[in-house]
Amino acid sequence: AWAGSQGERERRAMMIEVAEEVGENTGVSAACRALSVPRSSVYRARKPKIPPAPRPTPDRALSPTEKREVRAVLNSERFCDSSPREVFATLLDEGSYYCHWRTMYRILAEHDEVHERRNQRQHPTYHKPELRATGPNMLWSWDIAELRGPNRVHYYLYTILDVFSRYVVGWMIALEESAELARTLIAETCAKQGIEKDQLTLHADRGSAMRSKSVAQLLSDLGVAKSHSRPYTPTDNPYSEAQFKTMKYRPDYPEVFHGITDARRWARAFFHWYNHVHHHTGLGLMTPATVHYDQVDEVCQQRQKVLNAAYRAHPERFVGGRPTPPQLPDEVWINPPEREHRIIGFADPAAKASLPGVQAGSRAKNGAFLDANVHRAALEKPVDQPEIIELFYSKFQYELSQDA
């Protein structure tokens, strides 16, 4: 019953120690009966443990020189990727015998070499991209989407999107996904937008065209920094993915394009709507073209005039006060950095002292507990006393009264 797992052995050792302590006053027999501990275990624990004698080396064992020779053969360039069983069989077929393959394993184990002997590919560590844009033409995102054509033909839509303004600065539809086509589109788009060196970061996923050497060389020549998503992480490229979703959820998006000319005609009309007509929620209901070409102030002033007129006509309808148009965010992130949050608890004496109405200074110093009579009196105190009501009313009076 005493034999068992590691936890049971630890429990047994603890019970033996307790039996020894209790036995000093009540006797070992009485203590063992009360704790259900065998007396033999207590007596055995009193005896000093003698380390076992070293195991003698048998005469048939390999000598140190022979072991070094076997290890050298196993770790040689010829057999470094083979298991000991494979080495044993190969040498046996060639007319050589050093030892049994089990002995080979033991020799390797003495040097901590019993593990995967083949060279394994190590996956690189991918870091989460954290990219920030505070204005247009600072951060672009690009991707390639497939468009269904007739007879199982697919067309490829290349789209380059400005992350801050959501403006599609360049697009192209081709018959194939090619690094050279992507290189041409990126070069023409940078020239059209007047991109200077060290101004832009181009973000993409890990497609073959995105990671091609020709595109990387072009970005290096243009002075454009490149960034890639982590493998199998579509959320690292959210703006391109969201733009494709907006495109494919349009009411007039066809299930099948009847030709590449038809696809280009539809895409031209869609991108005009997306850039110049579509009011984006993330842009304060501005169009991407308005934000990209710095027309936000004019639109906001015009909207404010309309809202002011509506407020003057019916102020009672605006319970929150004078209305203002939605504002454009100051910055846009791909994977914003995680912010550190410090939760202040009542266990922190400094936090107790800073919180209003909390009498914690004396308790933080001496750790005294609340007296039972005081605690009972506090529980029996009525909750509808005027001073308590006045305290809570004054605390929340500002939040509950909002003048229009």
Coordinates of C-alpha atoms in Angstrom, one line a residue:
A1 CA 0.0 0.0 0.0
W2 CA 3.0 2.3 0.6
A3 CA 4.4 1.9 -2.9
G4 CA 3.1 4.3 -5.5
S5 CA 3.7 7.4 -7.4
Q6 CA 6.1 10.2 -6.6
G7 CA 3.3 12.1 -4.7
E8 CA 2.6 9.1 -2.5
R9 CA 6.3 8.6 -1.7
E10 CA 6.5 12.3 -0.6
R11 CA 3.4 11.9 1.5
R12 CA 4.8 8.8 3.1
A13 CA 8.1 10.6 4.0
M14 CA 6.1 13.4 5.5
M15 CA 4.0 11.0 7.6
I16 CA 7.1 9.3 8.8
E17 CA 8.6 12.6 10.0
V18 CA 5.3 13.4 11.8
A19 CA 5.3 10.0 13.4
E20 CA 8.9 10.6 14.7
E21 CA 7.9 14.0 16.2
V22 CA 4.7 12.7 17.8
G23 CA 6.5 9.6 19.0
E24 CA 8.8 11.6 21.2
N25 CA 5.9 12.2 23.5
T26 CA 3.5 9.4 22.9
G27 CA 5.8 6.6 21.8
V28 CA 6.5 5.3 18.3
S29 CA 3.9 2.5 18.4
A30 CA 1.0 4.8 19.5
A31 CA 2.0 7.5 16.9
C32 CA 2.2 4.9 14.1
R33 CA -1.2 3.5 15.0
A34 CA -2.8 7.0 15.1
L35 CA -1.2 7.9 11.8
S36 CA -1.6 4.5 10.1
V37 CA 2.2 4.4 9.4
P38 CA 4.0 1.0 9.6
R39 CA 6.6 0.9 12.4
S40 CA 9.0 -0.8 10.1
S41 CA 9.0 2.2 7.8
V42 CA 9.9 4.5 10.7
Y43 CA 12.7 2.2 11.9
R44 CA 14.0 1.8 8.3
A45 CA 14.0 5.6 7.8
R46 CA 16.3 5.9 10.9
K47 CA 19.0 3.8 9.3
P48 CA 21.5 5.8 7.2
K49 CA 21.2 5.1 3.5
I50 CA 24.3 3.4 2.1
P51 CA 25.0 4.2 -1.5
P52 CA 25.0 1.1 -3.7
A53 CA 28.4 -0.3 -4.7
P54 CA 29.5 0.5 -8.2
R55 CA 28.5 -2.1 -10.7
P56 CA 31.5 -4.2 -11.7
T57 CA 32.6 -4.1 -15.3
P58 CA 32.3 -7.5 -16.9
D59 CA 35.2 -9.0 -18.7
R60 CA 33.3 -9.1 -21.9
A61 CA 32.7 -5.4 -22.0
L62 CA 34.4 -3.2 -24.6
S63 CA 37.5 -1.4 -23.7
P64 CA 37.6 2.4 -23.7
T65 CA 39.7 2.3 -26.9
E66 CA 37.1 0.1 -28.6
K67 CA 34.3 2.4 -27.5
R68 CA 36.0 5.4 -28.9
E69 CA 36.5 3.5 -32.2
V70 CA 32.8 2.6 -32.3
R71 CA 31.7 6.2 -31.5
A72 CA 34.0 7.5 -34.2
V73 CA 32.4 5.2 -36.8
L74 CA 28.9 6.2 -35.7
N75 CA 29.7 9.9 -35.9
S76 CA 31.7 9.6 -39.2
E77 CA 30.6 11.6 -42.2
R78 CA 29.3 8.3 -43.8
F79 CA 27.1 7.3 -40.9
C80 CA 26.2 10.6 -39.2
D81 CA 22.7 10.5 -40.7
S82 CA 22.0 6.8 -40.0
S83 CA 20.6 5.0 -37.0
P84 CA 22.8 2.5 -35.1
R85 CA 20.6 -0.3 -36.5
E86 CA 21.3 0.8 -40.0
V87 CA 25.1 1.2 -39.3
F88 CA 25.1 -2.3 -37.7
A89 CA 23.5 -3.9 -40.7
T90 CA 25.6 -2.0 -43.2
L91 CA 28.9 -3.0 -41.5
L92 CA 27.7 -6.6 -41.1
D93 CA 27.1 -6.9 -44.9
E94 CA 30.6 -5.4 -45.5
G95 CA 32.1 -8.1 -43.3
S96 CA 32.8 -5.8 -40.2
Y97 CA 31.5 -6.3 -36.7
Y98 CA 32.3 -4.0 -33.8
C99 CA 29.5 -4.7 -31.3
H100 CA 25.7 -5.2 -31.1
W101 CA 23.6 -2.3 -32.2
R102 CA 22.2 -2.1 -28.6
T103 CA 25.8 -1.5 -27.4
M104 CA 26.1 1.2 -30.0
Y105 CA 23.1 3.0 -28.5
R106 CA 24.6 2.7 -25.0
I107 CA 27.9 4.2 -26.3
L108 CA 26.0 7.2 -27.8
A109 CA 24.0 7.6 -24.6
E110 CA 27.1 8.0 -22.5
H111 CA 27.9 11.2 -24.5
D112 CA 24.2 12.4 -24.8
E113 CA 24.1 11.7 -28.5
V114 CA 20.9 9.6 -28.7
H115 CA 18.6 11.9 -30.6
E116 CA 17.6 12.7 -34.1
R117 CA 20.8 12.2 -36.2
R118 CA 19.5 13.8 -39.4
N119 CA 20.0 17.4 -40.1
Q120 CA 16.6 19.0 -39.5
R121 CA 15.4 22.2 -41.0
Q122 CA 14.9 24.9 -38.4
H123 CA 11.9 27.1 -39.0
P124 CA 12.8 30.8 -38.7
T125 CA 11.3 33.0 -36.0
Y126 CA 8.8 35.4 -37.5
H127 CA 8.1 38.6 -35.6
K128 CA 4.8 40.3 -35.6
P129 CA 4.9 43.4 -37.9
E130 CA 4.0 46.7 -36.1
L131 CA 3.6 49.4 -38.7
R132 CA 2.3 53.0 -38.1
A133 CA 1.1 55.6 -40.5
T134 CA 0.2 59.2 -39.6
G135 CA -0.5 60.4 -43.2
P136 CA -0.8 59.3 -46.8
N137 CA 2.0 57.7 -48.7
M138 CA 3.7 56.5 -45.6
L139 CA 2.5 52.9 -45.5
W140 CA 1.1 50.9 -48.4
S141 CA -0.3 47.4 -48.4
W142 CA -0.7 45.3 -51.5
D143 CA -2.1 41.9 -52.3
I144 CA -3.3 39.7 -55.2
A145 CA -6.8 38.4 -55.5
E146 CA -8.2 35.8 -58.0
L147 CA -11.2 36.6 -60.2
R148 CA -13.2 33.8 -61.7
G149 CA -13.4 33.7 -65.4
P150 CA -15.1 31.4 -67.9
N151 CA -14.2 27.8 -68.3
R152 CA -12.3 27.7 -65.0
V153 CA -10.0 30.5 -66.1
H154 CA -8.8 32.9 -63.4
Y155 CA -7.6 36.4 -63.6
Y156 CA -5.4 38.1 -61.1
L157 CA -6.1 41.5 -59.5
Y158 CA -3.1 43.3 -58.2
T159 CA -4.1 46.1 -55.7
I160 CA -1.9 48.6 -53.9
L161 CA -3.7 50.4 -51.0
D162 CA -2.6 53.4 -48.9
V163 CA -3.2 52.2 -45.3
F164 CA -3.9 55.7 -43.8
S165 CA -6.3 57.0 -46.5
R166 CA -7.6 53.6 -47.8
Y167 CA -7.0 55.0 -51.3
V168 CA -6.2 52.5 -54.0
V169 CA -3.1 54.1 -55.5
G170 CA -2.6 51.4 -58.1
W171 CA -4.3 48.3 -59.5
M172 CA -3.9 45.9 -62.4
I173 CA -5.6 42.8 -63.8
A174 CA -3.5 40.2 -65.5
L175 CA -3.6 36.6 -66.7
E176 CA -1.0 35.3 -64.3
E177 CA 0.6 36.0 -61.0
S178 CA 4.1 37.2 -61.8
A179 CA 6.8 39.0 -60.0
E180 CA 7.7 41.0 -63.1
L181 CA 4.1 42.3 -63.4
A182 CA 4.2 43.2 -59.7
R183 CA 7.5 45.0 -60.2
T184 CA 6.1 47.1 -63.0
L185 CA 3.0 48.0 -61.1
I186 CA 4.9 49.1 -58.0
A187 CA 7.4 51.1 -60.0
E188 CA 4.7 53.0 -62.0
T189 CA 2.6 53.6 -58.8
C190 CA 5.6 55.0 -56.9
A191 CA 6.4 57.3 -59.9
K192 CA 2.7 58.5 -60.1
Q193 CA 2.5 59.2 -56.4
G194 CA 5.9 61.0 -56.3
I195 CA 7.4 58.7 -53.7
E196 CA 10.8 59.7 -52.5
K197 CA 13.5 57.6 -50.8
D198 CA 13.0 56.6 -47.2
Q199 CA 9.4 57.8 -47.3
L200 CA 7.3 54.7 -47.8
T201 CA 7.0 51.2 -46.3
L202 CA 5.4 48.5 -48.5
H203 CA 3.7 45.7 -46.6
A204 CA 2.5 42.4 -48.1
D205 CA 1.9 38.8 -47.3
R206 CA 4.3 36.0 -48.1
G207 CA 3.2 35.1 -51.7
S208 CA 5.8 34.2 -54.3
A209 CA 5.5 37.5 -56.1
M210 CA 5.8 39.4 -52.8
R211 CA 9.0 37.7 -51.8
S212 CA 10.6 37.6 -55.2
K213 CA 14.1 39.0 -55.7
S214 CA 13.1 41.3 -58.5
V215 CA 10.5 43.1 -56.3
A216 CA 13.0 43.2 -53.4
Q217 CA 15.7 44.7 -55.7
L218 CA 13.2 47.3 -57.0
L219 CA 12.2 48.4 -53.5
S220 CA 15.9 48.7 -52.6
D221 CA 16.6 50.9 -55.6
L222 CA 13.5 53.1 -54.9
G223 CA 14.4 53.4 -51.2
V224 CA 11.2 51.8 -50.1
A225 CA 11.2 49.6 -47.0
K226 CA 9.5 46.3 -47.3
S227 CA 7.5 44.4 -44.7
H228 CA 5.9 40.9 -44.7
S229 CA 3.2 39.2 -42.8
R230 CA 3.8 36.1 -40.7
P231 CA 3.0 32.8 -42.4
Y232 CA -0.6 31.8 -42.2
T233 CA -1.6 35.0 -40.5
P234 CA -4.1 37.0 -42.7
T235 CA -4.7 39.4 -39.9
D236 CA -1.2 40.8 -40.5
N237 CA -2.5 42.3 -43.7
P238 CA -6.0 43.5 -42.6
Y239 CA -6.5 46.5 -44.9
S240 CA -6.0 44.7 -48.2
E241 CA -8.1 41.8 -47.0
A242 CA -10.9 44.2 -45.9
Q243 CA -10.7 46.0 -49.3
F244 CA -11.1 42.7 -51.1
K245 CA -14.1 41.8 -49.0
T246 CA -15.7 45.2 -49.8
M247 CA -15.2 44.5 -53.4
K248 CA -16.6 40.9 -53.4
Y249 CA -19.6 41.9 -51.4
R250 CA -20.7 44.6 -53.8
P251 CA -24.2 44.0 -55.2
D252 CA -23.0 44.0 -58.8
Y253 CA -20.0 41.8 -58.3
P254 CA -20.4 39.0 -60.9
E255 CA -19.9 35.4 -60.0
V256 CA -18.0 34.9 -63.3
F257 CA -16.3 37.4 -65.5
H258 CA -16.8 36.8 -69.2
G259 CA -13.3 37.9 -70.2
I260 CA -10.4 40.0 -69.0
T261 CA -11.8 43.0 -70.8
D262 CA -15.1 42.6 -68.8
A263 CA -13.1 42.2 -65.6
R264 CA -11.1 45.4 -66.2
R265 CA -14.2 47.4 -67.1
W266 CA -15.9 46.3 -63.9
A267 CA -12.8 47.0 -61.8
R268 CA -12.4 50.5 -63.2
A269 CA -15.9 51.4 -62.2
F270 CA -15.5 49.8 -58.8
F271 CA -12.3 51.5 -57.9
H272 CA -13.7 54.9 -58.9
W273 CA -16.6 54.3 -56.5
Y274 CA -14.3 53.0 -53.8
N275 CA -11.9 56.0 -54.0
H276 CA -14.3 58.9 -54.7
V277 CA -17.8 57.9 -53.6
H278 CA -17.5 55.3 -50.8
H279 CA -17.6 56.9 -47.3
H280 CA -15.3 54.8 -45.1
T281 CA -16.3 54.2 -41.5
G282 CA -12.6 54.2 -40.4
L283 CA -12.0 57.6 -42.0
G284 CA -14.7 59.5 -40.1
L285 CA -17.1 58.8 -43.0
M286 CA -14.7 60.5 -45.5
T287 CA -14.0 59.1 -48.9
P288 CA -10.5 57.8 -49.4
A289 CA -9.7 60.4 -52.1
T290 CA -10.7 63.2 -49.6
V291 CA -8.2 61.9 -47.1
H292 CA -5.5 61.0 -49.6
Y293 CA -5.4 64.4 -51.3
D294 CA -5.8 66.5 -48.0
Q295 CA -9.3 67.8 -48.4
V296 CA -10.4 66.8 -44.9
D297 CA -10.5 70.3 -43.4
E298 CA -12.8 71.6 -46.2
V299 CA -15.2 68.7 -45.8
C300 CA -15.3 69.0 -42.0
Q301 CA -16.0 72.7 -42.2
Q302 CA -18.9 72.1 -44.6
R303 CA -20.3 69.4 -42.5
Q304 CA -20.0 71.5 -39.4
K305 CA -22.0 74.3 -41.0
V306 CA -24.8 71.8 -41.8
L307 CA -24.8 70.5 -38.3
N308 CA -24.8 74.0 -36.8
A309 CA -27.9 74.9 -38.9
A310 CA -29.6 71.7 -37.8
Y311 CA -28.7 72.5 -34.1
R312 CA -30.1 76.0 -34.4
A313 CA -33.4 74.7 -35.9
H314 CA -34.0 72.0 -33.3
P315 CA -31.6 72.2 -30.3
E316 CA -33.9 69.9 -28.2
R317 CA -33.1 67.0 -30.5
F318 CA -29.4 67.1 -29.6
V319 CA -29.3 66.0 -26.0
G320 CA -25.5 65.7 -26.0
G321 CA -25.0 69.3 -26.9
R322 CA -23.8 70.9 -30.2
P323 CA -23.0 68.1 -32.7
T324 CA -19.7 67.7 -34.4
P325 CA -18.9 65.6 -37.5
P326 CA -16.9 62.3 -37.1
Q327 CA -13.2 62.9 -36.8
L328 CA -10.4 61.3 -38.8
P329 CA -8.0 59.2 -36.7
D330 CA -4.6 60.7 -36.1
E331 CA -2.8 57.4 -36.8
V332 CA -3.4 54.0 -38.3
W333 CA -1.6 50.8 -37.2
I334 CA -1.0 47.4 -38.5
N335 CA -0.8 45.4 -35.3
P336 CA -0.6 48.2 -32.7
P337 CA 1.8 47.4 -29.8
E338 CA 0.2 46.0 -26.7
R339 CA -0.3 48.5 -24.0
E340 CA 0.7 47.7 -20.4
H341 CA -2.2 47.8 -17.9
R342 CA -1.6 48.2 -14.2
I343 CA -4.5 47.1 -12.1
I344 CA -4.5 48.9 -8.8
G345 CA -5.9 46.7 -6.1
F346 CA -6.6 47.3 -2.4
A347 CA -3.5 45.3 -1.6
D348 CA -1.3 48.2 -2.6
P349 CA -1.0 50.7 0.4
A350 CA -0.1 53.5 -2.0
A351 CA -3.2 52.8 -4.0
K352 CA -5.3 52.7 -0.9
A353 CA -4.1 56.1 0.2
S354 CA -4.9 57.6 -3.2
L355 CA -8.4 56.3 -3.4
P356 CA -11.0 58.7 -1.9
G357 CA -13.0 57.5 1.1
V358 CA -10.8 54.5 1.8
Q359 CA -9.3 54.4 5.3
A360 CA -6.4 52.1 4.7
G361 CA -3.4 53.9 6.0
S362 CA -3.4 52.4 9.5
R363 CA -4.3 48.9 8.3
A364 CA -1.5 49.0 5.8
K365 CA 1.0 49.8 8.5
N366 CA 0.1 47.3 11.2
G367 CA -2.1 44.8 9.3
A368 CA -4.7 44.9 12.1
F369 CA -8.1 43.3 11.4
L370 CA -11.4 45.1 11.7
D371 CA -12.9 44.6 15.2
A372 CA -15.9 42.2 15.2
N373 CA -18.2 44.5 17.1
V374 CA -17.4 47.4 14.7
H375 CA -18.0 45.2 11.7
R376 CA -21.4 44.0 13.1
A377 CA -22.4 47.6 13.8
A378 CA -21.5 48.6 10.2
L379 CA -23.6 45.8 8.8
E380 CA -26.6 46.7 10.9
K381 CA -26.4 50.4 10.0
P382 CA -29.3 51.4 7.7
V383 CA -28.3 52.1 4.1
D384 CA -30.7 54.9 3.5
Q385 CA -29.1 57.5 5.8
P386 CA -29.0 61.0 4.4
E387 CA -25.2 61.4 4.5
I388 CA -24.7 58.2 2.4
I389 CA -27.3 59.3 -0.1
E390 CA -25.7 62.7 -0.3
L391 CA -22.2 61.2 -0.8
F392 CA -23.2 59.1 -3.8
Y393 CA -25.4 61.8 -5.3
S394 CA -22.6 64.3 -5.2
K395 CA -20.2 61.8 -6.7
F396 CA -22.4 60.9 -9.7
Q397 CA -24.2 64.3 -10.1
Y398 CA -22.0 65.4 -13.0
E399 CA -22.4 62.2 -15.1
L400 CA -26.2 62.2 -14.6
S401 CA -26.7 65.9 -15.6
Q402 CA -25.8 66.7 -19.2
D403 CA -26.9 70.1 -20.3
A404 CA -27.8 70.4 -24.0

